Amino acid sequence: MVLITLEGIDGSGKSTLNASLQHALLDLAPVFTREPGATWIGEQVRRAIADEVDPVTEALLFAADHAAHLDSVIRPALAAGKHVISDRYADSRYAYQWATLEGVLPDPLTWLRQVHDGWTVPPDHTLLLVLPVEVALSRKKLAGKREHFEEASLLARVQENYLRLAGEEPSRFVVVDAEMEEGELASFSERLIREWCGSSRSHRRR
Ligand code: TMP
């Protein structure tokens, strides 16, 4: 079983890609899931984001959702021998909350990693969608609703953080050009995921 995560800034096309993959990978029957929102705690987190709580509260809420998500979806699916594809995962915290906690905590990334240490399940592979922030924002504008994360300077820092994380773990991350044509992006991602699922590991750290 393989744990694959999809990451990228708002407007990177993750949701569209996810929808295409759900259709294309029917034969593999992976468990598709997401953060926040796969649990009732995730729903509360979405409410908190909309209300703009303070950044430490927000980070801990996202982490709480991750714990519940691991307990109710990720671990059971992996234990049942299923592949899992999660739209956002711990790297969303490391990238977004690293940015929102800058100036609030002395070393946000170290703190965020410590918060997850010992109980999270590290992903096997991560697809990181990357694109110019203006393009991402124009897509969100077309889609209507905007959350407080969807601001150019913040998203630029978040994307920079993602790229730093990818640079630290080049064997886990595949950085993908999210400006690729939609169908092309979907088939490229599908090929990669099929490759990863074909070489699944039976031993993983839990
Ligand atoms: P979504 O738009 O992919 O559903 O995610 C909701 C927002 O929450 C998005 O702006 C990214 C943000 N987010 C974080 O800031 N930290 C996290 O840990 C997660 C999972 C999401």
mmCIF file of C-alpha atoms and ligand atoms in Angstrom:
data_model
loop_
_atom_site.group_PDB
_atom_site.id
_atom_site.type_symbol
_atom_site.label_atom_id
_atom_site.label_comp_id
_atom_site.label_asym_id
_atom_site.label_seq_id
_atom_site.Cartn_x
_atom_site.Cartn_y
_atom_site.Cartn_z
ATOM 1 C CA MET A 1 0.000 0.000 0.000
ATOM 2 C CA VAL A 2 1.178 3.474 -0.897
ATOM 3 C CA LEU A 3 0.316 6.817 0.654
ATOM 4 C CA ILE A 4 0.339 9.546 -1.981
ATOM 5 C CA THR A 5 -0.339 13.195 -1.271
ATOM 6 C CA LEU A 6 -1.307 16.061 -3.577
ATOM 7 C CA GLU A 7 -0.032 19.468 -2.585
ATOM 8 C CA GLY A 8 0.040 22.980 -4.006
ATOM 9 C CA ILE A 9 -1.161 26.503 -3.347
ATOM 10 C CA ASP A 10 -4.814 27.511 -3.693
ATOM 11 C CA GLY A 11 -5.713 27.673 -7.384
ATOM 12 C CA SER A 12 -3.049 25.147 -8.415
ATOM 13 C CA GLY A 13 -5.702 22.819 -9.849
ATOM 14 C CA LYS A 14 -5.453 20.104 -7.215
ATOM 15 C CA SER A 15 -9.206 19.593 -6.971
ATOM 16 C CA THR A 16 -9.622 19.269 -10.738
ATOM 17 C CA LEU A 17 -6.700 16.840 -10.887
ATOM 18 C CA ASN A 18 -8.141 14.880 -7.987
ATOM 19 C CA ALA A 19 -11.503 14.550 -9.762
ATOM 20 C CA SER A 20 -9.803 13.273 -12.943
ATOM 21 C CA LEU A 21 -7.714 10.785 -10.946
ATOM 22 C CA GLN A 22 -10.779 9.436 -9.170
ATOM 23 C CA HIS A 23 -12.164 8.549 -12.556
ATOM 24 C CA ALA A 24 -8.911 7.333 -14.149
ATOM 25 C CA LEU A 25 -7.789 5.141 -11.244
ATOM 26 C CA LEU A 26 -11.075 3.310 -10.649
ATOM 27 C CA ASP A 27 -9.412 -0.075 -11.286
ATOM 28 C CA LEU A 28 -6.831 0.530 -8.524
ATOM 29 C CA ALA A 29 -9.618 1.443 -6.084
ATOM 30 C CA PRO A 30 -7.476 3.748 -3.948
ATOM 31 C CA VAL A 31 -9.034 5.600 -1.018
ATOM 32 C CA PHE A 32 -9.379 9.281 -1.976
ATOM 33 C CA THR A 33 -9.382 11.595 0.977
ATOM 34 C CA ARG A 34 -8.546 15.186 1.919
ATOM 35 C CA GLU A 35 -7.461 17.614 4.608
ATOM 36 C CA PRO A 36 -9.205 19.474 6.048
ATOM 37 C CA GLY A 37 -12.647 17.966 5.819
ATOM 38 C CA ALA A 38 -12.459 14.175 5.865
ATOM 39 C CA THR A 39 -13.674 14.142 9.488
ATOM 40 C CA TRP A 40 -16.175 16.244 11.464
ATOM 41 C CA ILE A 41 -13.158 17.944 13.053
ATOM 42 C CA GLY A 42 -12.066 18.985 9.577
ATOM 43 C CA GLU A 43 -15.449 20.583 9.046
ATOM 44 C CA GLN A 44 -14.920 22.660 12.205
ATOM 45 C CA VAL A 45 -11.475 23.630 10.920
ATOM 46 C CA ARG A 46 -13.068 24.933 7.723
ATOM 47 C CA ARG A 47 -15.358 27.066 9.904
ATOM 48 C CA ALA A 48 -12.382 28.366 11.884
ATOM 49 C CA ILE A 49 -10.535 29.309 8.685
ATOM 50 C CA ALA A 50 -13.556 31.262 7.532
ATOM 51 C CA ASP A 51 -13.653 33.088 10.914
ATOM 52 C CA GLU A 52 -9.899 33.838 10.832
ATOM 53 C CA VAL A 53 -8.759 32.569 14.237
ATOM 54 C CA ASP A 54 -5.227 33.345 15.463
ATOM 55 C CA PRO A 55 -2.429 31.488 13.627
ATOM 56 C CA VAL A 56 -1.377 29.189 16.515
ATOM 57 C CA THR A 57 -4.988 28.093 17.084
ATOM 58 C CA GLU A 58 -5.357 27.554 13.365
ATOM 59 C CA ALA A 59 -2.178 25.428 13.134
ATOM 60 C CA LEU A 60 -3.272 23.270 16.064
ATOM 61 C CA LEU A 61 -6.753 22.836 14.569
ATOM 62 C CA PHE A 62 -5.261 21.647 11.278
ATOM 63 C CA ALA A 63 -2.985 19.276 13.237
ATOM 64 C CA ALA A 64 -5.982 17.968 15.237
ATOM 65 C CA ASP A 65 -7.802 17.302 11.988
ATOM 66 C CA HIS A 66 -4.717 15.428 10.755
ATOM 67 C CA ALA A 67 -4.720 13.221 13.878
ATOM 68 C CA ALA A 68 -8.406 12.406 13.418
ATOM 69 C CA HIS A 69 -7.865 11.844 9.704
ATOM 70 C CA LEU A 70 -5.039 9.373 10.420
ATOM 71 C CA ASP A 71 -7.127 7.551 12.973
ATOM 72 C CA SER A 72 -10.366 7.307 11.042
ATOM 73 C CA VAL A 73 -9.226 7.131 7.397
ATOM 74 C CA ILE A 74 -5.496 6.807 6.671
ATOM 75 C CA ARG A 75 -4.385 4.062 9.082
ATOM 76 C CA PRO A 76 -7.456 1.847 8.561
ATOM 77 C CA ALA A 77 -7.136 2.125 4.765
ATOM 78 C CA LEU A 78 -3.415 1.282 4.769
ATOM 79 C CA ALA A 79 -4.002 -1.550 7.230
ATOM 80 C CA ALA A 80 -6.670 -2.921 4.875
ATOM 81 C CA GLY A 81 -4.049 -2.963 2.107
ATOM 82 C CA LYS A 82 -5.453 -0.001 0.178
ATOM 83 C CA HIS A 83 -3.567 2.733 -1.597
ATOM 84 C CA VAL A 84 -4.428 6.199 -0.302
ATOM 85 C CA ILE A 85 -4.429 9.483 -2.199
ATOM 86 C CA SER A 86 -4.873 12.532 0.009
ATOM 87 C CA ASP A 87 -5.657 16.003 -1.317
ATOM 88 C CA ARG A 88 -3.438 17.952 1.147
ATOM 89 C CA TYR A 89 -1.634 16.412 4.114
ATOM 90 C CA ALA A 90 1.101 17.395 6.604
ATOM 91 C CA ASP A 91 3.083 19.363 4.005
ATOM 92 C CA SER A 92 0.156 21.805 3.804
ATOM 93 C CA ARG A 93 0.873 22.652 7.447
ATOM 94 C CA TYR A 94 4.598 22.870 6.858
ATOM 95 C CA ALA A 95 4.090 25.204 3.885
ATOM 96 C CA TYR A 96 1.068 27.336 4.915
ATOM 97 C CA GLN A 97 1.557 27.541 8.678
ATOM 98 C CA TRP A 98 5.293 28.054 8.264
ATOM 99 C CA ALA A 99 4.209 31.231 6.444
ATOM 100 C CA THR A 100 1.377 32.265 8.798
ATOM 101 C CA LEU A 101 3.499 31.634 11.935
ATOM 102 C CA GLU A 102 6.468 33.606 10.632
ATOM 103 C CA GLY A 103 7.045 36.389 13.183
ATOM 104 C CA VAL A 104 4.713 34.684 15.672
ATOM 105 C CA LEU A 105 7.052 31.829 16.648
ATOM 106 C CA PRO A 106 10.859 31.912 16.437
ATOM 107 C CA ASP A 107 11.144 28.802 14.217
ATOM 108 C CA PRO A 108 7.732 27.809 12.820
ATOM 109 C CA LEU A 109 8.881 24.847 10.703
ATOM 110 C CA THR A 110 10.728 23.156 13.567
ATOM 111 C CA TRP A 111 7.717 23.728 15.829
ATOM 112 C CA LEU A 112 5.301 22.345 13.228
ATOM 113 C CA ARG A 113 7.459 19.270 12.713
ATOM 114 C CA GLN A 114 7.657 18.711 16.464
ATOM 115 C CA VAL A 115 3.868 18.948 16.698
ATOM 116 C CA HIS A 116 3.608 16.045 14.196
ATOM 117 C CA ASP A 117 6.576 14.097 15.452
ATOM 118 C CA GLY A 118 5.989 10.519 16.596
ATOM 119 C CA TRP A 119 2.405 10.075 15.397
ATOM 120 C CA THR A 120 2.051 11.193 11.788
ATOM 121 C CA VAL A 121 2.466 8.735 8.905
ATOM 122 C CA PRO A 122 4.920 10.153 6.375
ATOM 123 C CA PRO A 123 3.719 10.010 2.755
ATOM 124 C CA ASP A 124 5.558 7.749 0.313
ATOM 125 C CA HIS A 125 5.160 10.137 -2.612
ATOM 126 C CA THR A 126 4.004 13.707 -3.041
ATOM 127 C CA LEU A 127 2.893 15.475 -6.205
ATOM 128 C CA LEU A 128 3.515 19.189 -5.806
ATOM 129 C CA LEU A 129 1.683 21.404 -8.306
ATOM 130 C CA VAL A 130 3.547 24.624 -8.975
ATOM 131 C CA LEU A 131 2.470 27.657 -10.996
ATOM 132 C CA PRO A 132 2.834 31.460 -10.973
ATOM 133 C CA VAL A 133 0.859 32.930 -8.064
ATOM 134 C CA GLU A 134 -0.979 35.392 -10.365
ATOM 135 C CA VAL A 135 -2.264 32.494 -12.472
ATOM 136 C CA ALA A 136 -3.434 30.652 -9.344
ATOM 137 C CA LEU A 137 -5.200 33.759 -8.068
ATOM 138 C CA SER A 138 -6.897 34.471 -11.368
ATOM 139 C CA ARG A 139 -8.261 30.917 -11.314
ATOM 140 C CA LYS A 140 -9.626 31.450 -7.789
ATOM 141 C CA LYS A 141 -11.144 34.763 -8.826
ATOM 142 C CA LEU A 142 -12.996 33.010 -11.627
ATOM 143 C CA ALA A 143 -14.178 30.395 -9.161
ATOM 144 C CA GLY A 144 -15.635 33.086 -6.856
ATOM 145 C CA LYS A 145 -15.083 32.475 -3.131
ATOM 146 C CA ARG A 146 -11.785 33.532 -1.554
ATOM 147 C CA GLU A 147 -10.378 32.625 1.859
ATOM 148 C CA HIS A 148 -7.793 34.603 3.792
ATOM 149 C CA PHE A 149 -4.998 32.330 2.548
ATOM 150 C CA GLU A 150 -5.726 33.467 -0.988
ATOM 151 C CA GLU A 151 -3.618 36.558 -0.997
ATOM 152 C CA ALA A 152 -0.700 36.989 -3.396
ATOM 153 C CA SER A 153 2.139 37.646 -0.954
ATOM 154 C CA LEU A 154 1.099 34.844 1.386
ATOM 155 C CA LEU A 155 0.670 32.359 -1.459
ATOM 156 C CA ALA A 156 4.091 33.315 -2.838
ATOM 157 C CA ARG A 157 5.657 32.517 0.550
ATOM 158 C CA VAL A 158 3.671 29.284 0.804
ATOM 159 C CA GLN A 159 4.841 28.168 -2.625
ATOM 160 C CA GLU A 160 8.429 29.062 -1.749
ATOM 161 C CA ASN A 161 8.071 26.936 1.402
ATOM 162 C CA TYR A 162 6.704 24.030 -0.613
ATOM 163 C CA LEU A 163 9.699 24.233 -2.936
ATOM 164 C CA ARG A 164 12.072 24.280 0.036
ATOM 165 C CA LEU A 165 10.395 21.166 1.432
ATOM 166 C CA ALA A 166 10.634 19.490 -1.988
ATOM 167 C CA GLY A 167 14.311 20.433 -2.176
ATOM 168 C CA GLU A 168 14.913 18.691 1.158
ATOM 169 C CA GLU A 169 13.246 15.458 0.015
ATOM 170 C CA PRO A 170 13.750 15.102 -3.734
ATOM 171 C CA SER A 171 13.034 11.363 -3.665
ATOM 172 C CA ARG A 172 9.552 11.882 -2.203
ATOM 173 C CA PHE A 173 8.435 14.974 -4.113
ATOM 174 C CA VAL A 174 7.687 15.287 -7.800
ATOM 175 C CA VAL A 175 7.311 18.949 -8.703
ATOM 176 C CA VAL A 176 4.794 19.343 -11.524
ATOM 177 C CA ASP A 177 4.097 22.309 -13.786
ATOM 178 C CA ALA A 178 0.458 23.066 -12.949
ATOM 179 C CA GLU A 179 0.113 25.223 -16.079
ATOM 180 C CA MET A 180 0.225 22.048 -18.138
ATOM 181 C CA GLU A 181 -2.962 21.424 -20.104
ATOM 182 C CA GLU A 182 -5.574 19.780 -17.814
ATOM 183 C CA GLY A 183 -5.765 16.426 -19.632
ATOM 184 C CA GLU A 184 -2.002 16.229 -19.996
ATOM 185 C CA LEU A 185 -1.517 16.927 -16.282
ATOM 186 C CA ALA A 186 -4.054 14.236 -15.406
ATOM 187 C CA SER A 187 -2.474 11.555 -17.604
ATOM 188 C CA PHE A 188 1.051 12.455 -16.449
ATOM 189 C CA SER A 189 -0.068 12.164 -12.806
ATOM 190 C CA GLU A 190 -1.977 8.957 -13.490
ATOM 191 C CA ARG A 191 1.141 7.343 -15.020
ATOM 192 C CA LEU A 192 3.251 8.330 -12.019
ATOM 193 C CA ILE A 193 0.706 7.043 -9.523
ATOM 194 C CA ARG A 194 0.387 3.732 -11.352
ATOM 195 C CA GLU A 195 4.165 3.384 -11.231
ATOM 196 C CA TRP A 196 4.205 4.143 -7.498
ATOM 197 C CA CYS A 197 1.383 1.737 -6.753
ATOM 198 C CA GLY A 198 3.136 -0.985 -8.711
ATOM 199 C CA SER A 199 6.146 -0.691 -6.462
ATOM 200 C CA SER A 200 4.285 -0.531 -3.176
ATOM 201 C CA ARG A 201 6.129 -1.210 0.038
ATOM 202 C CA SER A 202 4.726 -3.711 2.497
ATOM 203 C CA HIS A 203 6.734 -2.321 5.419
ATOM 204 C CA ARG A 204 6.093 1.214 6.545
ATOM 205 C CA ARG A 205 6.635 3.219 9.667
ATOM 206 C CA ARG A 206 3.355 3.836 11.492
HETATM 207 P P1 TMP B 1 -8.508 23.484 0.230
HETATM 208 O O1 TMP B 1 -8.824 24.752 -0.480
HETATM 209 O O2 TMP B 1 -7.488 22.645 -0.458
HETATM 210 O O3 TMP B 1 -9.715 22.706 0.595
HETATM 211 O O4 TMP B 1 -7.796 23.893 1.637
HETATM 212 C C1 TMP B 1 -8.374 24.854 2.461
HETATM 213 C C2 TMP B 1 -7.386 25.910 2.850
HETATM 214 O O5 TMP B 1 -6.710 25.521 4.049
HETATM 215 C C3 TMP B 1 -6.302 26.206 1.822
HETATM 216 O O6 TMP B 1 -6.169 27.612 1.720
HETATM 217 C C4 TMP B 1 -5.057 25.630 2.434
HETATM 218 C C5 TMP B 1 -5.313 25.730 3.910
HETATM 219 N N1 TMP B 1 -4.628 24.737 4.726
HETATM 220 C C6 TMP B 1 -3.660 25.161 5.635
HETATM 221 O O7 TMP B 1 -3.379 26.347 5.751
HETATM 222 N N2 TMP B 1 -3.039 24.240 6.418
HETATM 223 C C7 TMP B 1 -3.320 22.913 6.349
HETATM 224 O O8 TMP B 1 -2.720 22.119 7.072
HETATM 225 C C8 TMP B 1 -4.325 22.474 5.404
HETATM 226 C C9 TMP B 1 -4.662 21.032 5.301
HETATM 227 C C10 TMP B 1 -4.955 23.426 4.621
#
